[in-house]
Short mmCIF file of C-alpha atoms in Angstrom, two decimals:
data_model
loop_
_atom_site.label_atom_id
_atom_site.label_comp_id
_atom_site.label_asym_id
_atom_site.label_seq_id
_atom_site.Cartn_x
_atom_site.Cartn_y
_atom_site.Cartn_z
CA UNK P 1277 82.28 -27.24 39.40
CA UNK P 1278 80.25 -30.67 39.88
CA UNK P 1279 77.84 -31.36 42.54
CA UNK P 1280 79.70 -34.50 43.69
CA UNK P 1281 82.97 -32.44 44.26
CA UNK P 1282 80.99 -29.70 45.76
CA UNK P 1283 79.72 -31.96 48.04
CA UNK P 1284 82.87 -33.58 49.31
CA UNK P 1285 84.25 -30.30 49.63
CA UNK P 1286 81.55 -28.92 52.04
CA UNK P 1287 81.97 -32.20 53.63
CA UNK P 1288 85.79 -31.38 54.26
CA UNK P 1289 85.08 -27.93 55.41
CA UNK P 1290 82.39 -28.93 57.82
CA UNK P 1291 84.71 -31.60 59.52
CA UNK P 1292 87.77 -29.13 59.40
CA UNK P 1293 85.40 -27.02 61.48
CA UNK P 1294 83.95 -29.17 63.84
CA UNK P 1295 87.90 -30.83 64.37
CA UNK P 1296 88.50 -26.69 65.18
CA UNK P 1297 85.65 -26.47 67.37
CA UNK P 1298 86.41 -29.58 69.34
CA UNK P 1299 90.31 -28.60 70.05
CA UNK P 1300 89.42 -25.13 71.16
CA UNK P 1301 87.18 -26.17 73.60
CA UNK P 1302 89.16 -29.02 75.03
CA UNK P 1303 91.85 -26.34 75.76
CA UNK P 1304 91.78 -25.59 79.60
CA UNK P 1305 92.36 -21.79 79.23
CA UNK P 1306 91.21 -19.58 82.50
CA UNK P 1307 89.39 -17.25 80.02
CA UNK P 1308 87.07 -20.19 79.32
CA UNK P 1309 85.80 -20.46 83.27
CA UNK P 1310 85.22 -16.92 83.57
CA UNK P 1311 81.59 -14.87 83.03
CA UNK P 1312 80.77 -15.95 79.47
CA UNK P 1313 83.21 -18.23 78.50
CA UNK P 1314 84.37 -18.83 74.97
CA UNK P 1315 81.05 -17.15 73.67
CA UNK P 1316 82.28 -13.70 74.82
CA UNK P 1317 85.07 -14.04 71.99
CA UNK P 1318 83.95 -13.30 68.61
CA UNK P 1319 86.54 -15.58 66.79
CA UNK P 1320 84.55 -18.54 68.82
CA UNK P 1321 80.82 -17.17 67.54
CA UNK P 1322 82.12 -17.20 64.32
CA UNK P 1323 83.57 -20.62 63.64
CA UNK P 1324 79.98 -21.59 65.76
CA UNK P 1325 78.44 -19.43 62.73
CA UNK P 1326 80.86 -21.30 59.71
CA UNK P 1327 80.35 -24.62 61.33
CA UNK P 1328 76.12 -24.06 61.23
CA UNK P 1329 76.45 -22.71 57.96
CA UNK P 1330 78.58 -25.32 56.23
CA UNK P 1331 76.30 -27.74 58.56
CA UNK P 1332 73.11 -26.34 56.56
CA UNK P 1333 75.09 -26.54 52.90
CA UNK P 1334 75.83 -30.43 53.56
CA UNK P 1335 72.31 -30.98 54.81
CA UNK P 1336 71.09 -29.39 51.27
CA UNK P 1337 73.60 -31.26 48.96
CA UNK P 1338 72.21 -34.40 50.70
CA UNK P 1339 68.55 -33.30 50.20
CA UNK P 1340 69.02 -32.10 46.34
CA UNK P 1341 70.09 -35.49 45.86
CA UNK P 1342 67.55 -37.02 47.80
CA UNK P 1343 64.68 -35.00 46.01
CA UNK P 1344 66.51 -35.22 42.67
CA UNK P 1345 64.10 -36.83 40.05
CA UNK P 1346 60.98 -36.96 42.54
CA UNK P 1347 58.20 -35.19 41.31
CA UNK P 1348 56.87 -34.50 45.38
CA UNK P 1349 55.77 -31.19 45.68
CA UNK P 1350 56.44 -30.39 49.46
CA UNK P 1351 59.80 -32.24 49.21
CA UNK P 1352 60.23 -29.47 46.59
CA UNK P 1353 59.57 -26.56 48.98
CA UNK P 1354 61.27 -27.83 52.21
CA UNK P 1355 64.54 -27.63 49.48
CA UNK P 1356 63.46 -24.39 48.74
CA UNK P 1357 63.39 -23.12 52.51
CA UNK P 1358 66.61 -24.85 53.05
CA UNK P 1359 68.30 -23.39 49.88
CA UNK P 1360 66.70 -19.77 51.37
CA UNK P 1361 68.45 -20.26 54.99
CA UNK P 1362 71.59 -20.83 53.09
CA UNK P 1363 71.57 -18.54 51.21
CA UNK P 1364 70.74 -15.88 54.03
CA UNK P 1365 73.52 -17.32 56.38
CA UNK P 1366 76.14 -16.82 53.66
CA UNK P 1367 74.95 -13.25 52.93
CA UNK P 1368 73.76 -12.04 56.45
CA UNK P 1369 76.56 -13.85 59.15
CA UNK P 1370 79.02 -16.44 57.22
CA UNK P 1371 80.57 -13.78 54.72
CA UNK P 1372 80.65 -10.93 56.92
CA UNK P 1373 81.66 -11.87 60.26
CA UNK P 1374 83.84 -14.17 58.61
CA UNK P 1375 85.81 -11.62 56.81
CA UNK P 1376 85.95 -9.67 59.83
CA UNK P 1377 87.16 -11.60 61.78
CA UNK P 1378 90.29 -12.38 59.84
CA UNK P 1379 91.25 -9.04 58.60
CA UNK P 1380 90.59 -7.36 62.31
CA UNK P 1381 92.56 -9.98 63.75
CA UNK P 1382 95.66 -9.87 61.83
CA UNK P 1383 95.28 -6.25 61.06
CA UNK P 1384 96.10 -5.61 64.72
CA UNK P 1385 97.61 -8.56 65.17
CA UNK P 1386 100.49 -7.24 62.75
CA UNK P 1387 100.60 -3.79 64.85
CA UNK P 1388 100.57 -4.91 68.18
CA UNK P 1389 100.14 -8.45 68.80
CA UNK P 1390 98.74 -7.94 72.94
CA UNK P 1391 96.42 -5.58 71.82
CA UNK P 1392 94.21 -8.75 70.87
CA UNK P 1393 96.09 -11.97 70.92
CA UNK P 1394 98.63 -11.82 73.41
CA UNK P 1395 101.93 -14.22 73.51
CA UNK P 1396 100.50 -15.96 77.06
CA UNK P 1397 97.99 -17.42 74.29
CA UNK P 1398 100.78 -19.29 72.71
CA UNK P 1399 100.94 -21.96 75.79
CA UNK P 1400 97.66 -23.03 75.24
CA UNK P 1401 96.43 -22.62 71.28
CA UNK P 1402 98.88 -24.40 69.03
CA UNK P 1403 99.74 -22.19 65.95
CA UNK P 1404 97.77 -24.61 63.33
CA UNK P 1405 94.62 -23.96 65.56
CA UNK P 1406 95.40 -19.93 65.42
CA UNK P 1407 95.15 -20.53 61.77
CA UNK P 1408 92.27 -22.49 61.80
CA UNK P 1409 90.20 -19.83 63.51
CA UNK P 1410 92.08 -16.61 62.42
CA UNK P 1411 93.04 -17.57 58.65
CA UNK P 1412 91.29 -20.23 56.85
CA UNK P 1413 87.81 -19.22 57.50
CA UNK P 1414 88.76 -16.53 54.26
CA UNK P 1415 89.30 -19.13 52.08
CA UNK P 1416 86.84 -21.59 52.84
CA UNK P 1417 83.66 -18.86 52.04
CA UNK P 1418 85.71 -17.69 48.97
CA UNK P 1419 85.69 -21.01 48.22
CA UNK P 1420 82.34 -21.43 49.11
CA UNK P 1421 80.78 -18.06 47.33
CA UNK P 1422 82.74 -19.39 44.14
CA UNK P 1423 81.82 -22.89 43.84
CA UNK P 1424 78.01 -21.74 44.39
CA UNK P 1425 75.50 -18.97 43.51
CA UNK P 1426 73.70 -17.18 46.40
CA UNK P 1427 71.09 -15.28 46.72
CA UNK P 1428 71.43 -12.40 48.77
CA UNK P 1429 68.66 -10.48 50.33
CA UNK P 1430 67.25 -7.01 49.92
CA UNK P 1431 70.19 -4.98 50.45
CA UNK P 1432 68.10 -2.88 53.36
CA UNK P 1433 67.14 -6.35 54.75
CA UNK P 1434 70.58 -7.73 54.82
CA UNK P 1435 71.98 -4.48 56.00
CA UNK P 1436 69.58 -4.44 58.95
CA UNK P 1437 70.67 -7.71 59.88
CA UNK P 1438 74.31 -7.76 59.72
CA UNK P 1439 73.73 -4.29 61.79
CA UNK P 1440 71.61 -6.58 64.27
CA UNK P 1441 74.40 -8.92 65.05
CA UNK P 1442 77.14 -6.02 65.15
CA UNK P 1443 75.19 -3.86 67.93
CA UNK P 1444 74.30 -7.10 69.84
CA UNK P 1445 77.59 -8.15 70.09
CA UNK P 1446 78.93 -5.11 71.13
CA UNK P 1447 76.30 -4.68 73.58
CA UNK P 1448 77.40 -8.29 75.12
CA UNK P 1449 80.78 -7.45 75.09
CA UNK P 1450 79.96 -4.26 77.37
CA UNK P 1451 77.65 -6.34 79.64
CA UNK P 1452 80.75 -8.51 80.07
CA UNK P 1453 82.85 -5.25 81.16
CA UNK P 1454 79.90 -4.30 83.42
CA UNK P 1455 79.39 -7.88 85.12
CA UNK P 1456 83.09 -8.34 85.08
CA UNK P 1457 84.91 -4.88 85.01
CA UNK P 1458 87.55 -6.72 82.42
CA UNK P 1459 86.99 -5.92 78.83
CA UNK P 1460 87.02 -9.04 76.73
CA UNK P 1461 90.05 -7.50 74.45
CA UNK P 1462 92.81 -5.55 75.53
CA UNK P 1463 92.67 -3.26 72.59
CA UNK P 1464 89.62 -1.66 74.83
CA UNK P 1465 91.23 -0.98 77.90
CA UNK P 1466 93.46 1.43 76.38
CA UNK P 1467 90.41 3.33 74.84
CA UNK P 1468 88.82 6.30 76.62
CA UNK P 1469 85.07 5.94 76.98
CA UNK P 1470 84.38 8.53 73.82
CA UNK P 1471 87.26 6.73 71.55
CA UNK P 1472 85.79 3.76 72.73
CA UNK P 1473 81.93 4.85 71.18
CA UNK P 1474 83.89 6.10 68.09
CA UNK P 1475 85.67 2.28 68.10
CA UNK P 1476 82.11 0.68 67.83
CA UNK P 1477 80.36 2.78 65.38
CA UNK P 1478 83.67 2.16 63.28
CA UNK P 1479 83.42 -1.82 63.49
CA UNK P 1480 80.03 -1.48 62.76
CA UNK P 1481 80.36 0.09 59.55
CA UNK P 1482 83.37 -1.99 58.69
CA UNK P 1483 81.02 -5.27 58.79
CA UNK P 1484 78.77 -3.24 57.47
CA UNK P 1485 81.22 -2.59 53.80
CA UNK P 1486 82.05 -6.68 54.22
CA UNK P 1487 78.03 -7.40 53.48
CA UNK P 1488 78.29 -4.99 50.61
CA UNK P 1489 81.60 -6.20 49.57
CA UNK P 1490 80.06 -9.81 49.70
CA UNK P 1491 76.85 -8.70 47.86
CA UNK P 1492 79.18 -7.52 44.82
CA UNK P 1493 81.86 -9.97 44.51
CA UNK P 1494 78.94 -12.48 44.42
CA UNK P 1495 77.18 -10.85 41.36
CA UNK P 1496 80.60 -10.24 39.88
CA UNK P 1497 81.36 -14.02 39.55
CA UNK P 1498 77.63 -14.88 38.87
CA UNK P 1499 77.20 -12.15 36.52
CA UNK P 1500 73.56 -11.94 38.02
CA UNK P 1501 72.69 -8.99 35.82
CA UNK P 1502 72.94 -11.19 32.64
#
């Protein structure tokens, strides 16, 4: 695809996201006043995450062009860097979470809606913002991993990392239960403390299988090993 189109379209994404970001928070929702507000939910972190990623893809388009044809060494390098945080953010947070996100939430969401979305919800988040934060964050880093190459870290590197984020937010969401005594999704309450440790460890392999899963698919439409 060409780098003009490329560009408009990470425009588009970013705004989509930031127009997202913008109704969510002007919702008045009682879970938003209470100990953490929307950064206890992980659906919030992520668009945060998509928004600073796409953020950082714009802000490279715009440099590439800037630098294109100038012989300026350090310009040169500062691309580089950029191009590196990128590419780590797609690999490491943006492909991952983002994929978890959406198949977690509509994988339960199809067996038991209240378990993590409950119908209360549907007085205060319109059904196009659902989909904003729930479904189109899939296509957008398909579209995304597709329309550019990335380069993806060691895979013990990128595996440490995506683990990082996984225990850190679990360990967040159980300082919310310990601060609060309400668990930030109702799925929980119905777990017993072992079932509960067995829960984690689960989600943390699952985002775990979503790095690898990323890893491939890129090489696969690169065809890195040629």
């Amino acid at each position: 695809m060409a780098l003009v189109p490329c560009q408009v379209l990470r425009a588009a994404i970013l705004l989509s996201y930031c127009s997202i970001l913008c109704n969510y928070k002007a919702i008045d929702m009682p879970a938003h006043q209470t100990y953490g507000g929307s950064w206890k939910f992980l659906t919030f972190i992520d668009l945060v995450i998509q928004a600073v990623f796409f953020g950082i893809c714009v802000l490279t388009d715009l440099s590439s062009l800037l630098t294109k044809g100038n012989d300026s060494q350090e310009q040169e390098r500062q691309l580089k860097k950029l191009i590196s945080l990128r590419d780590w953010m797609m690999a490491v947070l943006a492909f991952p979470v983002g994929v978890f996100v959406v198949t977690m939430f509509w994988s339960i969401y199809i067996y038991d809606r209240e378990l993590v979305y409950p119908k209360l919800l549907d007085n205060f988040i319109p059904a196009w913002l659902n989909h904003g934060m729930h479904t189109t964050v899939l296509p957008f880093v398909l579209i995304e991993m597709r329309t550019t190459h990335h380069q993806y870290p060691s895979r013990s590197c990128g595996l440490a990392a995506v683990c990082t984020f996984a225990v850190g937010y679990i360990l967040w969401v159980c300082w919310i239960h310990h601060v609060t005594g309400v668990w930030v999704y109702p799925l929980l309450e119905h777990l017993s403390p072992g079932i509960k440790v067995v829960f984690f460890a689960a989600v943390t392999v699952i985002i775990n299988m979503f790095y690898l899963v990323g890893e491939v698919l890129n090489n696969y439409i690169w065809d890195t090993q040629k």
